[in-house]
Coordinates of C-alpha atoms in Angstrom, one line a residue:
M34 CA 97.2 -66.2 -57.2
E35 CA 95.1 -63.2 -56.4
E36 CA 93.6 -60.8 -58.7
N37 CA 90.6 -58.6 -58.9
A38 CA 87.6 -59.9 -60.7
M39 CA 88.0 -57.1 -63.4
D40 CA 91.9 -58.6 -63.5
K41 CA 91.0 -62.4 -63.6
K42 CA 91.6 -64.0 -66.7
R43 CA 88.9 -66.0 -68.2
I44 CA 89.2 -69.5 -69.7
L45 CA 86.9 -71.9 -71.5
V46 CA 87.3 -75.8 -70.5
V47 CA 86.7 -78.3 -73.6
E48 CA 86.6 -81.6 -72.0
D49 CA 84.2 -84.6 -72.7
E50 CA 84.8 -86.3 -69.7
R51 CA 83.0 -84.9 -67.0
L52 CA 84.6 -85.6 -64.0
I53 CA 87.6 -84.2 -65.4
A54 CA 86.1 -80.8 -66.6
E55 CA 84.9 -80.4 -63.2
D56 CA 88.4 -81.3 -61.7
I57 CA 90.3 -78.5 -64.0
K58 CA 87.4 -75.9 -63.4
R59 CA 87.9 -76.1 -59.4
T60 CA 91.9 -76.0 -59.9
L61 CA 91.7 -73.1 -62.1
N62 CA 89.1 -71.4 -59.8
K63 CA 91.4 -72.1 -56.7
L64 CA 94.5 -70.5 -59.1
G65 CA 92.6 -67.2 -59.4
Y66 CA 91.2 -68.0 -63.0
E67 CA 87.6 -67.2 -64.0
V68 CA 86.2 -70.2 -66.0
T69 CA 83.2 -69.1 -68.2
D70 CA 82.2 -72.3 -69.0
T71 CA 82.7 -76.2 -69.5
V72 CA 81.5 -78.1 -72.6
A73 CA 81.8 -81.2 -74.0
S74 CA 82.1 -80.7 -78.0
G75 CA 83.5 -78.4 -80.3
K76 CA 80.1 -77.3 -81.5
N77 CA 79.4 -76.0 -78.0
A78 CA 82.8 -74.6 -77.7
F79 CA 82.0 -72.0 -80.6
L80 CA 78.7 -71.6 -79.2
S81 CA 80.0 -70.4 -75.7
I82 CA 82.9 -68.4 -77.5
E83 CA 80.2 -66.2 -79.4
A84 CA 78.2 -66.0 -75.9
D85 CA 80.8 -65.3 -73.5
R86 CA 84.7 -64.5 -75.2
P87 CA 87.2 -66.1 -73.3
D88 CA 90.7 -65.3 -72.6
L89 CA 92.0 -68.6 -73.4
V90 CA 90.5 -72.0 -73.9
L91 CA 91.8 -75.2 -72.5
M92 CA 90.8 -78.4 -75.5
D93 CA 91.0 -81.8 -75.2
I94 CA 92.8 -83.1 -78.0
V95 CA 90.5 -86.3 -78.4
L96 CA 86.7 -85.5 -78.3
S97 CA 84.0 -87.5 -79.0
G98 CA 81.4 -86.6 -81.8
E99 CA 82.0 -85.2 -85.4
M100 CA 84.7 -82.7 -84.6
D101 CA 87.6 -83.6 -82.7
G102 CA 90.1 -81.2 -80.4
I103 CA 92.4 -80.5 -83.2
T104 CA 89.5 -79.2 -85.6
A105 CA 87.8 -77.2 -83.1
A106 CA 91.0 -75.4 -82.0
E107 CA 92.2 -74.8 -85.7
K108 CA 88.6 -72.8 -86.3
I109 CA 88.7 -71.6 -82.9
R110 CA 92.5 -69.9 -84.3
N111 CA 91.7 -68.9 -87.4
N112 CA 87.9 -67.6 -86.4
Y113 CA 88.6 -66.2 -83.0
K114 CA 92.3 -65.6 -82.4
I115 CA 91.8 -67.0 -78.9
P116 CA 94.9 -68.8 -77.8
V117 CA 94.4 -72.6 -77.0
V118 CA 96.6 -74.9 -75.1
Y119 CA 95.7 -78.8 -75.7
L120 CA 94.7 -81.4 -72.7
T121 CA 96.0 -85.1 -73.5
A122 CA 96.5 -88.3 -71.9
Y123 CA 97.9 -89.8 -75.0
A124 CA 97.9 -89.8 -78.6
D125 CA 99.4 -91.7 -81.8
Q126 CA 102.3 -89.8 -83.5
S127 CA 99.7 -88.5 -86.6
T128 CA 97.2 -86.8 -84.3
L129 CA 100.4 -85.2 -82.5
N130 CA 101.6 -84.0 -85.9
R131 CA 98.0 -82.4 -87.0
A132 CA 97.9 -81.2 -83.4
K133 CA 101.5 -79.2 -84.0
Q134 CA 100.0 -77.6 -87.2
T135 CA 97.3 -75.6 -85.3
E136 CA 100.4 -74.0 -83.4
P137 CA 98.9 -74.1 -79.6
Y138 CA 100.1 -72.0 -77.0
G139 CA 101.3 -75.1 -75.1
Y140 CA 100.1 -79.0 -73.7
I141 CA 98.8 -79.8 -70.0
L142 CA 99.4 -83.5 -69.6
K143 CA 96.8 -85.7 -67.9
P144 CA 96.9 -86.4 -65.0
F145 CA 97.9 -82.5 -64.2
N146 CA 98.9 -80.8 -61.3
N147 CA 98.1 -77.1 -59.9
R148 CA 101.7 -76.0 -60.6
E149 CA 101.8 -77.4 -64.5
I150 CA 98.4 -75.6 -65.1
L151 CA 99.3 -72.4 -63.8
T152 CA 102.8 -72.5 -65.5
I153 CA 101.5 -73.3 -68.9
V154 CA 98.5 -71.4 -68.5
E155 CA 100.4 -68.1 -67.6
I156 CA 103.0 -68.6 -70.4
A157 CA 100.2 -69.0 -72.9
I158 CA 98.3 -65.7 -72.4
F159 CA 101.6 -63.9 -71.7
K160 CA 102.7 -65.2 -75.4
H161 CA 99.4 -64.4 -76.7
N162 CA 99.4 -60.7 -75.3
I163 CA 102.9 -60.4 -76.8
E164 CA 101.4 -61.7 -80.3
M165 CA 98.5 -59.7 -80.5
K166 CA 100.7 -56.2 -79.6
L167 CA 103.1 -57.6 -82.2
M168 CA 100.6 -58.1 -84.5
E169 CA 98.8 -54.3 -83.8
S170 CA 102.5 -52.9 -84.4
E171 CA 102.8 -54.9 -87.7
E172 CA 99.3 -53.7 -88.7
K173 CA 100.4 -50.2 -87.9
F174 CA 103.7 -50.7 -89.8
R175 CA 101.7 -52.2 -92.9
D176 CA 99.2 -49.0 -92.9
L177 CA 102.2 -46.6 -92.6
F178 CA 104.1 -48.7 -95.3
E179 CA 101.3 -48.8 -97.6
S180 CA 100.3 -45.3 -97.2
A181 CA 103.3 -43.6 -97.6
N182 CA 103.7 -41.1 -100.4
D183 CA 107.6 -42.5 -101.1
I184 CA 108.0 -46.3 -102.5
I185 CA 109.4 -48.5 -99.8
A186 CA 110.7 -51.7 -100.2
I187 CA 112.5 -54.5 -98.7
I188 CA 115.3 -56.1 -100.7
D189 CA 118.1 -58.7 -100.4
R190 CA 121.7 -58.0 -101.5
D191 CA 121.2 -59.0 -104.5
G192 CA 118.2 -56.7 -105.3
N193 CA 115.7 -59.1 -105.2
I194 CA 112.4 -57.7 -104.1
I195 CA 111.3 -59.2 -100.6
D196 CA 108.5 -56.6 -99.9
I197 CA 107.2 -53.5 -101.9
N198 CA 104.4 -51.2 -101.1
H199 CA 101.4 -50.1 -103.3
R200 CA 103.2 -46.8 -104.4
A201 CA 105.5 -48.4 -106.5
A202 CA 102.4 -49.6 -108.6
D203 CA 101.1 -45.8 -108.7
I204 CA 104.2 -44.4 -109.7
T205 CA 105.6 -47.2 -112.4
G206 CA 102.4 -48.2 -113.9
F207 CA 103.4 -51.7 -113.5
P208 CA 101.0 -54.3 -111.4
L209 CA 102.2 -54.9 -107.6
S210 CA 101.9 -58.2 -108.0
E211 CA 104.4 -58.4 -111.0
I212 CA 106.5 -56.0 -109.1
R213 CA 106.8 -58.1 -106.3
T214 CA 108.4 -61.1 -108.0
W215 CA 110.9 -58.7 -109.5
N216 CA 114.7 -58.1 -109.1
I217 CA 115.3 -54.2 -108.8
L218 CA 118.8 -54.2 -110.5
S219 CA 117.3 -56.1 -113.5
D220 CA 113.8 -55.2 -113.9
L221 CA 113.3 -51.4 -112.9
I222 CA 117.0 -49.6 -112.9
I223 CA 118.0 -48.4 -116.2
P224 CA 121.6 -50.1 -117.3
D225 CA 123.5 -46.7 -116.7
D226 CA 122.5 -46.4 -113.1
L227 CA 123.4 -50.0 -112.2
E228 CA 127.0 -49.6 -111.3
K229 CA 126.3 -47.1 -109.1
F230 CA 123.3 -48.8 -107.2
R231 CA 125.6 -51.9 -106.6
D232 CA 128.4 -49.4 -105.5
T233 CA 125.7 -48.1 -102.7
I234 CA 124.6 -51.8 -101.7
R235 CA 128.5 -52.3 -101.3
Q236 CA 128.9 -49.3 -99.1
I237 CA 125.7 -50.1 -96.9
T238 CA 127.3 -53.4 -95.9
E239 CA 129.2 -51.4 -93.6
G240 CA 126.4 -50.5 -91.7
Q241 CA 126.0 -46.7 -92.6
E242 CA 123.1 -45.4 -94.5
Q243 CA 123.8 -44.2 -98.0
T244 CA 121.7 -42.1 -100.3
S245 CA 121.9 -42.0 -104.1
E246 CA 120.0 -41.2 -107.1
L247 CA 119.0 -43.5 -109.8
R248 CA 116.6 -43.8 -112.5
W249 CA 113.5 -46.4 -113.2
H250 CA 111.6 -47.6 -116.3
K251 CA 108.1 -47.1 -116.4
Q252 CA 105.4 -49.0 -117.8
D253 CA 104.5 -46.2 -120.7
S254 CA 108.2 -46.4 -121.3
S255 CA 109.4 -42.9 -119.9
I256 CA 112.1 -42.6 -117.2
I257 CA 111.5 -41.6 -113.5
T258 CA 114.4 -40.3 -111.1
L259 CA 114.2 -41.5 -107.6
E260 CA 116.3 -40.1 -104.7
A261 CA 117.3 -43.7 -103.1
T262 CA 117.8 -43.5 -99.1
L263 CA 119.3 -47.4 -98.3
A264 CA 119.6 -48.7 -94.7
P265 CA 121.2 -52.2 -93.6
R266 CA 119.1 -54.8 -91.8
F267 CA 121.6 -57.4 -89.8
I268 CA 120.9 -60.2 -88.0
P269 CA 122.4 -61.1 -84.7
D270 CA 125.4 -62.6 -86.1
G271 CA 126.1 -59.5 -87.8
S272 CA 125.2 -60.7 -91.4
L273 CA 123.4 -58.6 -93.6
H274 CA 119.5 -59.8 -93.3
S275 CA 118.3 -57.4 -96.0
I276 CA 117.9 -53.6 -97.1
R277 CA 115.8 -51.3 -96.4
C278 CA 115.0 -48.7 -99.4
I279 CA 112.8 -45.6 -99.7
F280 CA 112.4 -44.3 -103.2
R281 CA 111.3 -40.9 -103.6
D282 CA 110.2 -39.6 -107.2
I283 CA 111.9 -36.2 -108.0
T284 CA 111.5 -36.5 -111.6
R285 CA 109.3 -33.1 -111.4
R286 CA 112.3 -31.5 -109.3
K287 CA 115.0 -32.6 -111.2
Q288 CA 113.1 -31.1 -114.5
A289 CA 112.7 -27.9 -112.5
E290 CA 116.5 -28.0 -111.6
E291 CA 117.2 -28.6 -115.3
N292 CA 115.0 -25.8 -116.4
I293 CA 116.6 -23.5 -114.0
T294 CA 120.0 -24.4 -115.1
K295 CA 118.8 -23.5 -118.8
Y296 CA 117.3 -20.2 -118.0
Q297 CA 120.7 -19.6 -115.8
E298 CA 122.9 -20.2 -118.6
L299 CA 120.6 -18.3 -121.1
L300 CA 121.2 -15.2 -118.9
K301 CA 124.8 -15.7 -118.5
A302 CA 124.8 -15.8 -122.4
L303 CA 122.5 -13.1 -123.0
A304 CA 124.3 -10.7 -120.2
S305 CA 127.5 -12.0 -121.9
R306 CA 126.2 -10.8 -125.3
L307 CA 124.8 -7.6 -124.1
S308 CA 128.4 -6.6 -122.5
K309 CA 129.9 -7.6 -125.7
V310 CA 127.3 -5.7 -127.7
E311 CA 127.9 -3.0 -125.3
E312 CA 132.1 -2.9 -125.7
I313 CA 131.7 -3.1 -129.4
E314 CA 129.3 0.1 -129.7
R315 CA 131.6 1.8 -126.9
H316 CA 134.5 1.4 -129.2
R317 CA 132.5 2.5 -132.3
I318 CA 131.3 5.9 -130.5
A319 CA 134.9 6.0 -129.2
T320 CA 136.4 6.0 -132.7
E321 CA 133.7 8.2 -134.1
L322 CA 134.5 10.7 -131.4
H323 CA 138.1 10.6 -131.8
D324 CA 138.2 10.3 -135.6
N325 CA 135.2 12.5 -136.8
I326 CA 134.3 15.1 -133.8
G327 CA 137.5 15.2 -132.5
Q328 CA 139.4 15.9 -135.6
N329 CA 136.9 18.2 -136.9
L330 CA 136.8 20.4 -133.9
T331 CA 140.5 20.5 -134.1
Y332 CA 140.1 21.8 -137.7
C333 CA 137.8 24.4 -136.7
T334 CA 140.7 25.4 -133.9
I335 CA 142.9 25.6 -136.5
K336 CA 141.3 27.6 -138.7
L337 CA 139.9 30.4 -136.1
G338 CA 143.7 30.7 -135.4
E339 CA 144.5 31.7 -139.0
I340 CA 141.4 33.7 -138.9
L341 CA 142.5 35.7 -136.1
Q342 CA 146.0 36.6 -137.9
G343 CA 144.1 38.3 -140.0
I344 CA 141.4 40.5 -138.1
S345 CA 142.2 43.8 -137.1
S346 CA 138.9 44.5 -135.2
T347 CA 139.3 44.0 -131.2
D348 CA 135.8 43.2 -130.6
M349 CA 135.4 40.6 -133.4
E350 CA 139.1 39.2 -131.8
K351 CA 137.8 38.3 -128.6
S352 CA 134.4 36.7 -130.2
I353 CA 136.5 34.4 -132.1
R354 CA 139.1 33.6 -129.3
D355 CA 135.7 32.8 -126.8
V356 CA 134.4 30.4 -129.3
R357 CA 138.0 28.9 -129.9
D358 CA 137.9 28.3 -126.0
V359 CA 134.8 26.6 -126.1
I360 CA 135.9 24.3 -128.9
D361 CA 139.2 23.5 -126.9
Q362 CA 137.1 22.6 -124.1
T363 CA 135.0 20.5 -126.1
I364 CA 138.1 18.8 -127.7
Q365 CA 139.2 18.1 -124.1
Y366 CA 135.7 16.8 -123.1
T367 CA 135.5 14.7 -126.1
R368 CA 139.0 13.5 -125.8
S369 CA 138.1 12.3 -122.0
L370 CA 134.9 11.0 -123.0
T371 CA 136.7 8.9 -125.4
F372 CA 138.8 7.5 -123.0
E373 CA 136.1 6.5 -120.5
L374 CA 134.0 4.8 -123.1
S375 CA 137.1 2.8 -124.6
P376 CA 140.5 4.2 -124.5
P377 CA 142.7 3.7 -127.9
I378 CA 145.7 3.5 -125.8
L379 CA 144.0 -0.2 -125.2
F380 CA 144.0 -1.0 -128.5
E381 CA 147.1 1.1 -129.9
I382 CA 149.7 0.2 -127.2
G383 CA 148.1 -2.9 -124.9
L384 CA 146.6 -3.9 -122.0
K385 CA 149.2 -2.8 -119.4
A386 CA 149.6 0.5 -120.8
A387 CA 145.8 1.0 -120.5
I388 CA 145.8 -0.1 -116.8
E389 CA 148.5 2.2 -116.1
W390 CA 146.6 5.1 -117.5
L391 CA 143.6 3.7 -115.5
G392 CA 145.4 4.0 -112.1
E393 CA 146.3 7.5 -112.8
N394 CA 143.1 8.6 -113.9
F395 CA 141.4 7.3 -110.6
G396 CA 144.3 8.6 -108.4
A397 CA 143.8 12.1 -110.0
K398 CA 139.9 11.7 -109.7
Y399 CA 139.2 10.3 -106.6
G400 CA 142.7 10.4 -104.8
L401 CA 142.9 6.5 -104.6
K402 CA 146.8 5.4 -104.8
V403 CA 146.7 2.7 -107.4
Y404 CA 150.2 0.8 -107.9
I405 CA 150.6 -1.4 -110.8
I406 CA 153.0 -4.3 -110.2
S407 CA 153.6 -6.2 -113.5
S408 CA 156.4 -9.1 -114.9
E409 CA 154.9 -8.6 -118.1
D410 CA 155.2 -5.9 -121.0
D411 CA 153.8 -7.6 -124.2
I412 CA 150.6 -9.8 -123.2
Q413 CA 149.1 -11.0 -126.3
M414 CA 145.5 -11.5 -126.3
N415 CA 142.6 -10.8 -128.5
E416 CA 141.0 -7.5 -128.3
E417 CA 137.5 -9.0 -127.0
N418 CA 139.4 -10.4 -123.9
R419 CA 141.6 -7.3 -123.7
A420 CA 138.5 -5.1 -123.4
L421 CA 136.8 -7.4 -120.8
L422 CA 139.9 -7.5 -118.8
F423 CA 140.0 -3.8 -118.6
Q424 CA 136.6 -3.0 -118.3
A425 CA 136.8 -5.6 -115.1
V426 CA 139.4 -3.8 -113.8
R427 CA 137.8 -0.4 -113.9
E428 CA 134.9 -2.0 -112.4
L429 CA 136.8 -3.1 -109.4
L430 CA 138.4 0.0 -108.9
T431 CA 134.8 1.8 -109.3
N432 CA 133.8 -0.7 -106.2
V433 CA 136.7 0.0 -104.0
V434 CA 136.1 3.8 -104.6
K435 CA 132.3 3.5 -103.4
H436 CA 132.5 0.8 -101.0
A437 CA 135.8 -0.3 -99.5
Q438 CA 136.7 3.1 -98.0
A439 CA 140.6 2.3 -99.2
Q440 CA 143.7 4.7 -99.3
K441 CA 145.8 2.2 -101.6
A442 CA 144.9 -0.4 -104.1
E443 CA 147.4 -2.8 -106.1
I444 CA 146.9 -4.1 -109.5
I445 CA 149.2 -7.6 -110.1
L446 CA 149.4 -8.6 -113.6
S447 CA 151.2 -12.0 -114.4
K448 CA 151.2 -14.9 -116.8
K449 CA 151.3 -18.7 -115.7
G450 CA 151.5 -21.1 -118.5
R451 CA 148.8 -20.4 -120.6
N452 CA 146.8 -18.1 -118.3
F453 CA 147.1 -14.8 -117.5
H454 CA 146.1 -13.4 -114.7
I455 CA 145.3 -10.0 -112.8
S456 CA 144.8 -9.3 -108.9
V457 CA 143.4 -6.2 -107.7
K458 CA 143.8 -5.7 -104.0
D459 CA 142.5 -2.8 -101.6
N460 CA 143.2 -2.2 -97.9
G461 CA 139.7 -1.3 -97.5
V462 CA 136.9 -2.5 -94.8
G463 CA 136.9 -5.9 -96.6
F464 CA 133.7 -8.1 -95.6
D465 CA 132.2 -11.6 -94.8
T466 CA 132.9 -13.8 -98.0
S467 CA 130.0 -16.3 -96.8
M468 CA 128.0 -13.2 -97.9
L469 CA 129.4 -13.1 -101.4
G470 CA 125.7 -14.0 -103.0
Q471 CA 124.7 -10.6 -101.3
Y472 CA 128.1 -8.8 -102.2
D473 CA 127.3 -9.2 -105.7
I474 CA 124.0 -7.8 -105.3
I475 CA 125.7 -4.7 -103.6
M476 CA 127.9 -4.1 -106.1
G477 CA 125.7 -4.6 -108.5
F478 CA 125.2 -5.7 -112.0
G479 CA 129.3 -4.7 -113.0
L480 CA 130.5 -7.8 -110.8
F481 CA 128.0 -10.1 -112.1
N482 CA 128.8 -9.3 -115.5
I483 CA 132.4 -9.8 -114.9
R484 CA 132.2 -13.2 -113.4
T485 CA 130.0 -14.0 -116.2
R486 CA 131.8 -12.9 -119.1
L487 CA 134.9 -14.2 -117.7
E488 CA 133.1 -17.7 -117.4
S489 CA 131.8 -17.8 -120.9
A490 CA 135.6 -17.0 -122.1
G491 CA 136.8 -20.3 -120.2
G492 CA 138.3 -17.8 -117.4
H493 CA 137.0 -17.6 -113.6
L494 CA 137.1 -14.9 -110.5
D495 CA 137.9 -15.8 -107.3
V496 CA 137.3 -13.1 -104.1
E497 CA 139.2 -13.1 -100.7
S498 CA 138.3 -11.0 -98.0
A499 CA 137.5 -10.9 -94.3
P500 CA 136.1 -7.7 -92.3
G501 CA 138.7 -5.4 -91.7
K502 CA 141.3 -7.2 -93.9
G503 CA 140.6 -5.8 -97.3
T504 CA 139.8 -7.5 -100.1
R505 CA 141.4 -9.2 -103.4
V506 CA 139.8 -10.1 -106.4
D507 CA 141.8 -12.7 -108.8
M508 CA 140.7 -12.9 -112.5
T509 CA 142.4 -15.6 -114.7
M510 CA 141.8 -15.6 -118.7
P511 CA 143.4 -18.3 -121.1
L512 CA 145.5 -16.7 -123.5
Q513 CA 145.1 -17.6 -127.0

């Protein structure tokens, strides 16, 4: 065995028979080891270790004096973490049982031979090195385990806690010593979440990591929400040994999500209410224009006609005719504005007729060919939903004109069971539906408002589109 001086393993020999000690020293030197000292007692062994720390101690089990080899070996193991190999010729069973308790790294029987010493010493040093590396790894793991921001636990398949880090005490407020005696299922998880967690445990026995949400009790009786990631740990025969659990406190995140959801619902309700108020106001103004201003202007036109019949002055007649022409234009504008705000046809005849008028209007104004396909003549629907669908179709046709670059559009009206469906299709440029959120923004508040009001009325809106293939918007509204 050839090693450099700096690589030589250093061995302390503790043997009270001097001749045997010297023989062991010579043998170890021949084998390439460095003997730091040979001493005859446990007390001197400690002094030698303090002065010159060896890599291994060869310890005679039976030493003369107050301290035998077993007691000395136990103290060396506990205080210095140095491996010990026993030297023994014979010992009774009681002594051997005591020796086993000190967890020696091997036994060299007297009389010994060189091969036996080499084999046992090398195995002892190798085993000790492996144990030290394992201990270092375990210490690093323990440091990570205890310093983690999340709760890390090892449990068995029944939920009994095998190990858990200090974070559990920080988050729950319970003493760690108490938590480590608990069962997660019966002592921490709230009853409503038990079955879900049991299902998660059953699923990981198949070997797959699982994630779920659950709630725990805290010492102050409050509830926290945790995101649990569970991974199985199997023994070589394939059976489940334990379960590694990482619990992340997501209470604040869940509260924030709930608040956002509440705000979103509030905004939707406000948008829906605003739209309803707007529609009511549209209808009121349109009624005022039609019933009062429009009728008054018509009355003025009639009276001016009567006056014209009794006037002989050419100049006066021309002036009155000019005034009547202005009034006629105002009447026409008032009627147009009335239809723009809230067409009377929608409430007097029905939704189908109003949409047909809308299609003609868009054709006349923008040159868009609008085809109405309907299997329904009599659509029974309350005024609010009727107005909503009409405004939705108008908004969609406006988007077709502004953004789709389409030449034609189809509006399909149909009834399926207790639901009424309207589809608006165009042959325009289309768009990528994965960008639907941005599409809503591009199209403005109108489309968002349609979607929100439909949902608040129990309906929904679906969009189908692809670049170069046009767009189809389907709206569904429950019939009352």
